[in-house]
Tab-separated table of C-alpha atoms in Angstrom:
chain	number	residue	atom	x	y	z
A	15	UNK	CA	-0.258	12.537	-5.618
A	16	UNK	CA	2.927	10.810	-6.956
A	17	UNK	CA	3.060	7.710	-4.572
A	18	UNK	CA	0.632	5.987	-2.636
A	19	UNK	CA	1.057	3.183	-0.184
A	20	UNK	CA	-1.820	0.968	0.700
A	21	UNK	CA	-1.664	-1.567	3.798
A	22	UNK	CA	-3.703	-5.061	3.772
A	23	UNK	CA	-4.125	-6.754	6.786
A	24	UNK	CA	-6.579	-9.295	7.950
A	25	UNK	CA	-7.307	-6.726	11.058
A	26	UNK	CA	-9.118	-3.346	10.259
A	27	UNK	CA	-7.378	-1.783	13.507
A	28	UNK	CA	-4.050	-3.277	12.533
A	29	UNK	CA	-4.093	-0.764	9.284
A	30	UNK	CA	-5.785	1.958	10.785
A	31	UNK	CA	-3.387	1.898	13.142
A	32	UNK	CA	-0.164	1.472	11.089
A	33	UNK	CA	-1.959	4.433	8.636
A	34	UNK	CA	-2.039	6.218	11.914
A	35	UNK	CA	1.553	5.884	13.310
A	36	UNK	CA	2.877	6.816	9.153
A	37	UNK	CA	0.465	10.313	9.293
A	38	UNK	CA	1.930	11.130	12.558
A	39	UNK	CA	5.528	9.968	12.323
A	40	UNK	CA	6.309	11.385	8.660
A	41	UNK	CA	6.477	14.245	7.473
A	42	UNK	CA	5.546	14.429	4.176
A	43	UNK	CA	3.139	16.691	1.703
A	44	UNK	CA	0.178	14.949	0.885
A	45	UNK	CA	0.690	16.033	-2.613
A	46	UNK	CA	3.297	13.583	-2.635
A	47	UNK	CA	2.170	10.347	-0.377
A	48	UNK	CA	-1.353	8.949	0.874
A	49	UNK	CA	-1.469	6.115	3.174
A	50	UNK	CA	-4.819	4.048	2.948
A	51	UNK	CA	-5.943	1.994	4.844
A	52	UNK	CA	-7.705	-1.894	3.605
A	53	UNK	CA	-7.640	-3.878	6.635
A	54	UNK	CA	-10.876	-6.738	7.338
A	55	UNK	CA	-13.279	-7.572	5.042
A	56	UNK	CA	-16.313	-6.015	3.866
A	57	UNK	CA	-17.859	-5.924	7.563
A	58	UNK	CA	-15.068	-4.548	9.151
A	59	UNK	CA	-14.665	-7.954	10.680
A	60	UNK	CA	-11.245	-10.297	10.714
A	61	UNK	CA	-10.630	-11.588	7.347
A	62	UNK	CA	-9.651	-9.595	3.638
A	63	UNK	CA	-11.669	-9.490	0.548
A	64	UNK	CA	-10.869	-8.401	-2.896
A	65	UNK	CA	-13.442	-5.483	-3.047
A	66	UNK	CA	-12.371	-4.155	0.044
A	67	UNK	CA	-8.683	-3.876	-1.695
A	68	UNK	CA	-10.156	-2.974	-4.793
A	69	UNK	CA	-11.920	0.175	-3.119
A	70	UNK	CA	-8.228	1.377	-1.543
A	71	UNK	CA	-6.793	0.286	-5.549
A	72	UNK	CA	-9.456	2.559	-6.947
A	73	UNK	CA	-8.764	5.435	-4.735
A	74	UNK	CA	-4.548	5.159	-5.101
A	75	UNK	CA	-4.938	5.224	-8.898
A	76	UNK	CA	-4.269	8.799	-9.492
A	77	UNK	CA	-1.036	8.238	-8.125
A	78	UNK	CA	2.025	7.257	-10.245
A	79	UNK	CA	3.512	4.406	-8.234
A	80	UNK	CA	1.432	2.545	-6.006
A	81	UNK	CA	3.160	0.461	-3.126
A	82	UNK	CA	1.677	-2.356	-1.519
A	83	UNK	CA	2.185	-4.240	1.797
A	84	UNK	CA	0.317	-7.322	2.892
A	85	UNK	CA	0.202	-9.371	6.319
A	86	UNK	CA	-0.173	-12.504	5.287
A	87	UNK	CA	-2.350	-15.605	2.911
A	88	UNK	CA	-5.497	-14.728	1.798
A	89	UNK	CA	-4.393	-10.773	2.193
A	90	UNK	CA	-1.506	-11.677	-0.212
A	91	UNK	CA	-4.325	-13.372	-2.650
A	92	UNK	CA	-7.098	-10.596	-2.069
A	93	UNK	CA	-3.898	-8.277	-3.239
A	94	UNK	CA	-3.592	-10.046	-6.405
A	95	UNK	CA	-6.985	-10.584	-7.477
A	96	UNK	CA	-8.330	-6.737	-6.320
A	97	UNK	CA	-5.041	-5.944	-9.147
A	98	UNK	CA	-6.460	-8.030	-11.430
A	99	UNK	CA	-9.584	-5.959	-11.574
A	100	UNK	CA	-8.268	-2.848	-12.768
A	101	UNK	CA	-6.854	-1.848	-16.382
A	102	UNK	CA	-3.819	-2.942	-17.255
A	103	UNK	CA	-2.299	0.428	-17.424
A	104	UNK	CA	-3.155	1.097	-14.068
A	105	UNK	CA	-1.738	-2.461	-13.227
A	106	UNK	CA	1.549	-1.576	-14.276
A	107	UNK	CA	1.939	1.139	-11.163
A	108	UNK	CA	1.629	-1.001	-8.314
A	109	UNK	CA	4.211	-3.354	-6.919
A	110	UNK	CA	2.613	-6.154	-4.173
A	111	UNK	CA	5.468	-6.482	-1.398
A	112	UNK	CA	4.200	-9.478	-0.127
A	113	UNK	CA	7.319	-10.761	1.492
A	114	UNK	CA	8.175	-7.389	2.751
A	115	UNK	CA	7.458	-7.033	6.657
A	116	UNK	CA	4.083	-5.263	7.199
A	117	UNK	CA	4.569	-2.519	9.454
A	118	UNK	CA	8.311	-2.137	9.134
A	119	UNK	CA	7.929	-1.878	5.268
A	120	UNK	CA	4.967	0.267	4.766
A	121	UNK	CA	7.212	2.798	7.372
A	122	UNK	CA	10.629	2.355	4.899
A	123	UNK	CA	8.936	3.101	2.399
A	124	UNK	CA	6.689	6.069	3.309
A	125	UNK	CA	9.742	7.994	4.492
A	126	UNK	CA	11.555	6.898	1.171
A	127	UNK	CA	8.770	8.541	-0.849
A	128	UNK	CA	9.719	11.175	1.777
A	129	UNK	CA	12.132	12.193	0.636
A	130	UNK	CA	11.330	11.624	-3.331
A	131	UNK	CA	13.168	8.810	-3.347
A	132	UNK	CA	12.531	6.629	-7.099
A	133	UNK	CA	11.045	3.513	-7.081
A	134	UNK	CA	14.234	1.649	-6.941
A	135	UNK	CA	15.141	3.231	-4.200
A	136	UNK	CA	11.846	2.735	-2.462
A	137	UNK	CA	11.605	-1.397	-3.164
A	138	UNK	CA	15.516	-1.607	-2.015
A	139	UNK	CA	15.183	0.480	1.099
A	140	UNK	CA	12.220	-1.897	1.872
A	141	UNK	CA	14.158	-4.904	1.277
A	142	UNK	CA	16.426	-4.283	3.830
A	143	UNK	CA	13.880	-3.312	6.569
């Protein structure tokens, strides 16, 4: 997998859902993109947590750029400190797009990596969603 794209949310349904509308609304080989999903906290309930990130982190690491989209506070920190778990090689492939829109964003940028877009292409196209 050569990108990966991995949606935080304080809902569970709210990234499921998103993951959802990506799979079905993009076309693209899954050799190339995976969506997951790391919405709620460890319960499934409202909220984030770090290990619930860090489980989605773990699972996006084979890929060679890793794009992340938050909703909002704590999802932004859980973000950050899930990162700070992991090597620092594997750091250096993920870029937190906190102030990129949630569902708007993740969307750019799945049909950016697409259509094997680079990275620069990827963070700019999301920028202007």
């Amino acid at each position: 997998m050569k990108n990966a794209i991995i949606l935080i949310s304080h809902s569970k349904a709210i990234t499921d859902g998103l993951k959802e509308l990506i799979d079905t609304m993009v076309s693209f080989d899954p050799d190339t993109l995976a969506v997951f999903s790391a919405g709620g906290d460890d319960t499934g309930a409202i909220g984030t947590t770090p290990m619930t990130v860090l489980n989605a982190y773990q699972e996006a690491t084979a890929a060679d750029y890793i794009y992340v989209f938050t909703d909002m506070g704590s999802a932004v920190m859980s973000a950050e400190t899930a990162l700070s778990f992991l090597a620092e090689n594997e750091q250096e492939k993920f870029e937190i797009l906190s102030d990129a829109p949630l569902v708007e964003g993740a969307y750019v940028a799945s049909v950016q990596c697409s259509i094997a877009a680079t990275p620069e292409q990827v963070i700019a196209a999301v920028k202007e969603a």
